[in-house]
Structure formats: C-alpha cells, structure tokens
Amino acid sequence: GSDGLAAVSSFQPDLILLDVILPDAIGYELYQKIKEVDQNHAYIVFLTSKDNDEDIVKAFSLGANDYIQKPFHNSVFLSRIQVHLKNKKASDQLRKMNEDLESNMQRLNSMAYRDSLTGLFNRRYVEEQMQAKIKQSDRVAMLMCDVDDFKHVNDYYGHEIGDIVLIGIASIMESAGNQICVTRWGGEEFLILIFHKTKEEVFEISETIRRKVESFAFSSAQTPFHCTISIGLVM
C-alpha cells in the first residue's frame, strides 16, 4: 500500500488496480489516500476475491470505476480494462475542453469588463456586476474623479502622453487601499467604489489620491509636468 501510494504521487497513472486486502493497508482506506494525492483523475478498479454485496456496494459508494472479482477470465479482464482506459481518455479530453472553455470565458469576461488601456474595470462591469454588491453593502462611497484640463494634455503633449497620464493616475488610484473598486468610467473620468469605510476614512482616501496625483511628475520630451484631478464624493 505505501509503495503504491508513493507510485501514484510520482507516476500519476491513468488507471489503478487496487486490491481490498493488502499486507499493510485496507484497500478502501487506501482509496481515500490515493484520491488525495492523485492529480490525474485516475480510474480506480478494485480487483479482489471478496465477493459479498456489502464490499461491492462499499467500493462503488467510494467512487470506484469497477469491481472485478477473482478468479477472472483474462480476456474478459483485459476487455474491461481497455474500456476503462478509453473512457479515461475521453474523460481527459472532455476535461481539457471544459478547461479551455472556462479559460476562454474568463478571457472574454476580462475583455468585456476591463478597460484595454488602464486595465481597470470598466463602466459595464459596474452596471452588470457590482449592482448586487452595492445594494448589499451596509456602507459604500462613490467617488467620481475627473482629470482637470485633460484636453490640454492631449493637445499640448499628444495622445500618447495622454494615455500614459491615464495609466499613471489609474495606478495611483488602485494603490489607495483595500475594499476599493476603481473603474474607468469613460475618457478621463474614473469611478471609485469604497466599501465598509466611514465618511472620514473615505475623505482621507480621496485626499490621499488627490495629493498623490498632484505631486506625481509626468514627463514629455524630458520635460516634467503635473496633473490634478477633481473628486466628487457621495456616501
């Protein structure tokens, strides 16, 4: 039993033949330990001389894929094993398809709910995903933030520098603390949701963001410049 358990951990087999009576273990107990270390979703077939109904029911109730009694006919035994291996292959393919599908769904959700420039959540995320959390929260603050004279930044320094400014400000906002959801609402506007904070704590967070943005030095053609933001706050 101990050797078999070690082999499962290192080898990660597709199929395991497991006796009920082993020199150092009971097969049913070993089955549970195997499941804890098995990363390959191996099919497990009990192979034993125990033939009473209670043992058969116990094996299947644990989740065993089959229960083969000794003595057995070799060709019948082989055909059942081959069927299980085919099923295991099909199960692996289905699992891989599901994992790929989940990954693709996550990627699509990310594209749907993330702003491509800043990486922040977008307006759609707030409208479709945050409504319930907002309604359930005992205390939530909403901060609408606007970059002052952003048109001047784009016109004077160029849109590429303007994008850098938005990315930098987004980063400052995201680092403002926990229980915060920062979204790019549109253009140079940001919406920040802050949960479970007092009015005084929210005001301090908003002032920290405002001061950090104001003091942050952006650069264009090695010439530093600063931006400011205006914030409207409601609890």
mmCIF file of C-alpha atoms in Angstrom:
data_model
loop_
_atom_site.group_PDB
_atom_site.id
_atom_site.type_symbol
_atom_site.label_atom_id
_atom_site.label_comp_id
_atom_site.label_asym_id
_atom_site.label_seq_id
_atom_site.Cartn_x
_atom_site.Cartn_y
_atom_site.Cartn_z
ATOM 1 C CA GLY A 1 0.000 0.000 0.000
ATOM 2 C CA SER A 2 2.687 2.514 0.956
ATOM 3 C CA ASP A 3 4.681 1.681 -2.189
ATOM 4 C CA GLY A 4 1.568 2.080 -4.317
ATOM 5 C CA LEU A 5 0.734 5.437 -2.752
ATOM 6 C CA ALA A 6 4.258 6.684 -3.449
ATOM 7 C CA ALA A 7 3.999 5.461 -7.048
ATOM 8 C CA VAL A 8 0.716 7.321 -7.585
ATOM 9 C CA SER A 9 2.301 10.541 -6.331
ATOM 10 C CA SER A 10 5.275 10.281 -8.682
ATOM 11 C CA PHE A 11 3.829 8.478 -11.699
ATOM 12 C CA GLN A 12 0.268 9.868 -11.908
ATOM 13 C CA PRO A 13 -1.225 6.814 -13.673
ATOM 14 C CA ASP A 14 -4.374 6.701 -15.803
ATOM 15 C CA LEU A 15 -5.722 3.536 -14.176
ATOM 16 C CA ILE A 16 -5.118 1.790 -10.867
ATOM 17 C CA LEU A 17 -5.930 -1.813 -9.945
ATOM 18 C CA LEU A 18 -6.479 -1.930 -6.208
ATOM 19 C CA ASP A 19 -6.931 -4.983 -4.002
ATOM 20 C CA VAL A 20 -9.086 -4.771 -0.905
ATOM 21 C CA ILE A 21 -6.675 -6.713 1.316
ATOM 22 C CA LEU A 22 -3.030 -5.578 1.243
ATOM 23 C CA PRO A 23 -0.206 -6.508 3.631
ATOM 24 C CA ASP A 24 -0.069 -3.030 5.152
ATOM 25 C CA ALA A 25 -3.436 -1.457 4.277
ATOM 26 C CA ILE A 26 -7.131 -1.892 3.687
ATOM 27 C CA GLY A 27 -7.966 -1.075 0.070
ATOM 28 C CA TYR A 28 -10.948 1.114 0.948
ATOM 29 C CA GLU A 29 -8.826 3.287 3.230
ATOM 30 C CA LEU A 30 -6.007 3.402 0.684
ATOM 31 C CA TYR A 31 -8.509 4.520 -1.949
ATOM 32 C CA GLN A 32 -9.154 7.720 0.030
ATOM 33 C CA LYS A 33 -5.422 8.421 0.387
ATOM 34 C CA ILE A 34 -4.887 7.838 -3.329
ATOM 35 C CA LYS A 35 -7.584 10.389 -4.154
ATOM 36 C CA GLU A 36 -5.773 12.948 -2.013
ATOM 37 C CA VAL A 37 -2.505 12.681 -3.981
ATOM 38 C CA ASP A 38 -3.843 11.787 -7.427
ATOM 39 C CA GLN A 39 -3.599 14.754 -9.795
ATOM 40 C CA ASN A 40 -4.531 12.841 -12.951
ATOM 41 C CA HIS A 41 -8.097 11.775 -12.062
ATOM 42 C CA ALA A 42 -7.081 8.131 -12.359
ATOM 43 C CA TYR A 43 -9.726 5.468 -12.821
ATOM 44 C CA ILE A 44 -9.622 3.029 -9.900
ATOM 45 C CA VAL A 45 -10.719 -0.588 -10.286
ATOM 46 C CA PHE A 46 -10.990 -2.875 -7.261
ATOM 47 C CA LEU A 47 -9.555 -6.310 -8.020
ATOM 48 C CA THR A 48 -10.313 -8.721 -5.203
ATOM 49 C CA SER A 49 -11.540 -12.150 -4.137
ATOM 50 C CA LYS A 50 -14.079 -10.569 -1.765
ATOM 51 C CA ASP A 51 -17.443 -11.195 -3.395
ATOM 52 C CA ASN A 52 -20.124 -10.210 -0.913
ATOM 53 C CA ASP A 53 -22.602 -7.464 -1.780
ATOM 54 C CA GLU A 54 -21.519 -5.255 1.083
ATOM 55 C CA ASP A 55 -17.971 -4.954 -0.294
ATOM 56 C CA ILE A 56 -19.209 -4.275 -3.817
ATOM 57 C CA VAL A 57 -21.582 -1.558 -2.615
ATOM 58 C CA LYS A 58 -18.843 -0.010 -0.463
ATOM 59 C CA ALA A 59 -16.422 0.132 -3.400
ATOM 60 C CA PHE A 60 -18.893 1.859 -5.700
ATOM 61 C CA SER A 61 -20.082 4.199 -2.951
ATOM 62 C CA LEU A 62 -16.496 5.422 -2.622
ATOM 63 C CA GLY A 63 -16.494 6.229 -6.331
ATOM 64 C CA ALA A 64 -14.664 3.220 -7.790
ATOM 65 C CA ASN A 65 -14.997 2.766 -11.544
ATOM 66 C CA ASP A 66 -15.310 -1.028 -11.388
ATOM 67 C CA TYR A 67 -15.174 -4.050 -9.094
ATOM 68 C CA ILE A 68 -13.608 -7.183 -10.609
ATOM 69 C CA GLN A 69 -13.753 -10.402 -8.633
ATOM 70 C CA LYS A 70 -11.104 -13.103 -8.583
ATOM 71 C CA PRO A 71 -10.821 -15.513 -10.268
ATOM 72 C CA PHE A 72 -11.451 -13.854 -13.633
ATOM 73 C CA HIS A 73 -11.071 -14.761 -17.282
ATOM 74 C CA ASN A 74 -8.052 -12.985 -18.770
ATOM 75 C CA SER A 75 -9.754 -11.856 -21.975
ATOM 76 C CA VAL A 76 -12.773 -10.507 -20.085
ATOM 77 C CA PHE A 77 -10.494 -8.764 -17.623
ATOM 78 C CA LEU A 78 -8.452 -7.214 -20.447
ATOM 79 C CA SER A 79 -11.534 -6.016 -22.326
ATOM 80 C CA ARG A 80 -12.904 -4.285 -19.218
ATOM 81 C CA ILE A 81 -9.563 -2.581 -18.599
ATOM 82 C CA GLN A 82 -9.425 -1.396 -22.219
ATOM 83 C CA VAL A 83 -12.926 0.045 -21.911
ATOM 84 C CA HIS A 84 -11.894 1.951 -18.787
ATOM 85 C CA LEU A 85 -8.784 3.312 -20.499
ATOM 86 C CA LYS A 86 -10.884 4.507 -23.449
ATOM 87 C CA ASN A 87 -13.307 6.149 -21.037
ATOM 88 C CA LYS A 88 -10.404 7.751 -19.193
ATOM 89 C CA LYS A 89 -9.067 9.178 -22.449
ATOM 90 C CA ALA A 90 -12.489 10.538 -23.357
ATOM 91 C CA SER A 91 -12.866 11.972 -19.841
ATOM 92 C CA ASP A 92 -9.466 13.693 -20.114
ATOM 93 C CA GLN A 93 -10.412 15.183 -23.479
ATOM 94 C CA LEU A 94 -13.712 16.457 -22.081
ATOM 95 C CA ARG A 95 -11.968 17.916 -19.035
ATOM 96 C CA LYS A 96 -9.439 19.660 -21.290
ATOM 97 C CA MET A 97 -12.266 21.064 -23.418
ATOM 98 C CA ASN A 98 -14.020 22.341 -20.294
ATOM 99 C CA GLU A 99 -10.804 23.914 -19.003
ATOM 100 C CA ASP A 100 -10.207 25.584 -22.369
ATOM 101 C CA LEU A 101 -13.808 26.782 -22.426
ATOM 102 C CA GLU A 102 -13.521 28.198 -18.917
ATOM 103 C CA SER A 103 -10.241 29.889 -19.830
ATOM 104 C CA ASN A 104 -11.794 31.389 -22.942
ATOM 105 C CA MET A 105 -14.803 32.567 -20.948
ATOM 106 C CA GLN A 106 -12.533 34.223 -18.412
ATOM 107 C CA ARG A 107 -10.629 35.894 -21.230
ATOM 108 C CA LEU A 108 -13.860 37.085 -22.841
ATOM 109 C CA ASN A 109 -15.124 38.365 -19.490
ATOM 110 C CA SER A 110 -11.852 40.178 -18.997
ATOM 111 C CA MET A 111 -12.216 41.785 -22.418
ATOM 112 C CA ALA A 112 -15.835 42.697 -21.687
ATOM 113 C CA TYR A 113 -15.259 44.123 -18.212
ATOM 114 C CA ARG A 114 -11.735 45.549 -18.437
ATOM 115 C CA ASP A 115 -10.567 48.811 -19.937
ATOM 116 C CA SER A 116 -7.957 47.967 -22.560
ATOM 117 C CA LEU A 117 -5.754 50.981 -21.791
ATOM 118 C CA THR A 118 -5.554 51.074 -17.993
ATOM 119 C CA GLY A 119 -6.530 47.500 -17.142
ATOM 120 C CA LEU A 120 -9.147 48.832 -14.723
ATOM 121 C CA PHE A 121 -12.703 47.582 -14.606
ATOM 122 C CA ASN A 122 -14.965 49.493 -16.964
ATOM 123 C CA ARG A 123 -18.425 51.065 -16.742
ATOM 124 C CA ARG A 124 -20.088 47.885 -17.965
ATOM 125 C CA TYR A 125 -18.572 45.954 -15.041
ATOM 126 C CA VAL A 126 -20.125 48.331 -12.519
ATOM 127 C CA GLU A 127 -23.515 48.281 -14.218
ATOM 128 C CA GLU A 128 -23.684 44.496 -14.657
ATOM 129 C CA GLN A 129 -21.571 43.004 -11.867
ATOM 130 C CA MET A 130 -21.413 45.471 -8.969
ATOM 131 C CA GLN A 131 -25.087 46.339 -8.555
ATOM 132 C CA ALA A 132 -25.776 43.485 -6.128
ATOM 133 C CA LYS A 133 -22.681 44.170 -4.006
ATOM 134 C CA ILE A 134 -23.549 47.846 -3.797
ATOM 135 C CA LYS A 135 -27.112 47.086 -2.678
ATOM 136 C CA GLN A 136 -25.965 44.510 -0.109
ATOM 137 C CA SER A 137 -23.257 46.700 1.420
ATOM 138 C CA ASP A 138 -24.103 48.458 4.655
ATOM 139 C CA ARG A 139 -21.787 51.320 3.717
ATOM 140 C CA VAL A 140 -20.479 52.319 0.309
ATOM 141 C CA ALA A 141 -18.930 55.508 -1.004
ATOM 142 C CA MET A 142 -18.823 56.591 -4.641
ATOM 143 C CA LEU A 143 -16.075 58.886 -5.867
ATOM 144 C CA MET A 144 -16.339 60.390 -9.338
ATOM 145 C CA CYS A 145 -12.913 61.599 -10.411
ATOM 146 C CA ASP A 146 -12.103 63.781 -13.402
ATOM 147 C CA VAL A 147 -8.666 64.746 -14.716
ATOM 148 C CA ASP A 148 -8.546 68.536 -14.876
ATOM 149 C CA ASP A 149 -7.923 70.128 -18.296
ATOM 150 C CA PHE A 150 -7.154 66.753 -19.852
ATOM 151 C CA LYS A 151 -7.883 68.126 -23.327
ATOM 152 C CA HIS A 152 -4.897 70.425 -22.832
ATOM 153 C CA VAL A 153 -2.693 67.409 -22.046
ATOM 154 C CA ASN A 154 -3.730 65.683 -25.264
ATOM 155 C CA ASP A 155 -3.482 68.838 -27.378
ATOM 156 C CA TYR A 156 -0.148 70.037 -25.983
ATOM 157 C CA TYR A 157 1.738 66.797 -25.257
ATOM 158 C CA GLY A 158 -0.041 64.397 -27.628
ATOM 159 C CA HIS A 159 -2.439 61.496 -27.157
ATOM 160 C CA GLU A 160 0.352 59.006 -26.414
ATOM 161 C CA ILE A 161 1.425 61.068 -23.412
ATOM 162 C CA GLY A 162 -2.245 61.464 -22.523
ATOM 163 C CA ASP A 163 -2.584 57.686 -22.398
ATOM 164 C CA ILE A 164 0.450 57.476 -20.116
ATOM 165 C CA VAL A 165 -1.155 60.043 -17.805
ATOM 166 C CA LEU A 166 -4.346 57.976 -17.569
ATOM 167 C CA ILE A 167 -2.373 54.786 -16.866
ATOM 168 C CA GLY A 168 -0.353 56.535 -14.149
ATOM 169 C CA ILE A 169 -3.401 58.020 -12.459
ATOM 170 C CA ALA A 170 -5.179 54.655 -12.615
ATOM 171 C CA SER A 171 -2.208 53.041 -10.862
ATOM 172 C CA ILE A 172 -2.238 55.667 -8.116
ATOM 173 C CA MET A 173 -5.948 55.105 -7.532
ATOM 174 C CA GLU A 174 -5.647 51.319 -7.380
ATOM 175 C CA SER A 175 -2.926 51.545 -4.733
ATOM 176 C CA ALA A 176 -5.055 53.706 -2.439
ATOM 177 C CA GLY A 177 -6.154 50.854 -0.169
ATOM 178 C CA ASN A 178 -8.285 47.746 0.268
ATOM 179 C CA GLN A 179 -12.044 47.418 -0.209
ATOM 180 C CA ILE A 180 -11.726 49.675 -3.254
ATOM 181 C CA CYS A 181 -13.022 49.107 -6.779
ATOM 182 C CA VAL A 182 -11.539 51.520 -9.312
ATOM 183 C CA THR A 183 -13.174 51.773 -12.739
ATOM 184 C CA ARG A 184 -12.535 53.858 -15.806
ATOM 185 C CA TRP A 185 -15.934 55.390 -16.336
ATOM 186 C CA GLY A 186 -15.089 56.915 -19.691
ATOM 187 C CA GLY A 187 -12.487 59.230 -21.212
ATOM 188 C CA GLU A 188 -10.648 60.912 -18.336
ATOM 189 C CA GLU A 189 -13.329 60.041 -15.771
ATOM 190 C CA PHE A 190 -12.874 57.408 -13.076
ATOM 191 C CA LEU A 191 -15.406 55.978 -10.639
ATOM 192 C CA ILE A 192 -14.118 54.619 -7.335
ATOM 193 C CA LEU A 193 -16.318 52.492 -5.083
ATOM 194 C CA ILE A 194 -15.159 52.201 -1.474
ATOM 195 C CA PHE A 195 -16.821 49.681 0.825
ATOM 196 C CA HIS A 196 -17.144 49.474 4.620
ATOM 197 C CA LYS A 197 -15.399 52.784 5.393
ATOM 198 C CA THR A 198 -16.595 55.753 7.418
ATOM 199 C CA LYS A 199 -17.135 59.109 5.782
ATOM 200 C CA GLU A 200 -13.946 60.387 7.418
ATOM 201 C CA GLU A 201 -11.932 57.416 6.133
ATOM 202 C CA VAL A 202 -13.321 57.851 2.634
ATOM 203 C CA PHE A 203 -12.497 61.551 2.631
ATOM 204 C CA GLU A 204 -8.931 60.795 3.728
ATOM 205 C CA ILE A 205 -8.559 58.204 0.951
ATOM 206 C CA SER A 206 -9.861 60.669 -1.618
ATOM 207 C CA GLU A 207 -7.494 63.370 -0.388
ATOM 208 C CA THR A 208 -4.571 60.930 -0.477
ATOM 209 C CA ILE A 209 -5.374 60.090 -4.093
ATOM 210 C CA ARG A 210 -5.748 63.764 -4.996
ATOM 211 C CA ARG A 211 -2.443 64.721 -3.375
ATOM 212 C CA LYS A 212 -0.522 61.801 -4.912
ATOM 213 C CA VAL A 213 -1.787 62.616 -8.401
ATOM 214 C CA GLU A 214 -0.955 66.290 -7.920
ATOM 215 C CA SER A 215 2.601 65.524 -6.786
ATOM 216 C CA PHE A 216 3.343 62.865 -9.410
ATOM 217 C CA ALA A 217 5.722 64.088 -12.111
ATOM 218 C CA PHE A 218 4.881 63.006 -15.643
ATOM 219 C CA SER A 219 7.364 63.659 -18.424
ATOM 220 C CA SER A 220 7.251 64.615 -22.097
ATOM 221 C CA ALA A 221 10.482 65.060 -24.077
ATOM 222 C CA GLN A 222 12.295 65.039 -20.722
ATOM 223 C CA THR A 223 10.159 67.950 -19.561
ATOM 224 C CA PRO A 224 8.260 67.227 -16.331
ATOM 225 C CA PHE A 225 4.669 68.295 -15.862
ATOM 226 C CA HIS A 226 1.912 67.687 -13.322
ATOM 227 C CA CYS A 227 -1.793 66.915 -13.487
ATOM 228 C CA THR A 228 -4.578 67.442 -10.986
ATOM 229 C CA ILE A 229 -7.937 65.754 -10.501
ATOM 230 C CA SER A 230 -11.277 66.867 -9.117
ATOM 231 C CA ILE A 231 -13.292 64.439 -6.998
ATOM 232 C CA GLY A 232 -16.973 64.353 -6.150
ATOM 233 C CA LEU A 233 -17.848 62.151 -3.189
ATOM 234 C CA VAL A 234 -21.141 60.717 -2.000
ATOM 235 C CA MET A 235 -21.906 58.114 0.659
#
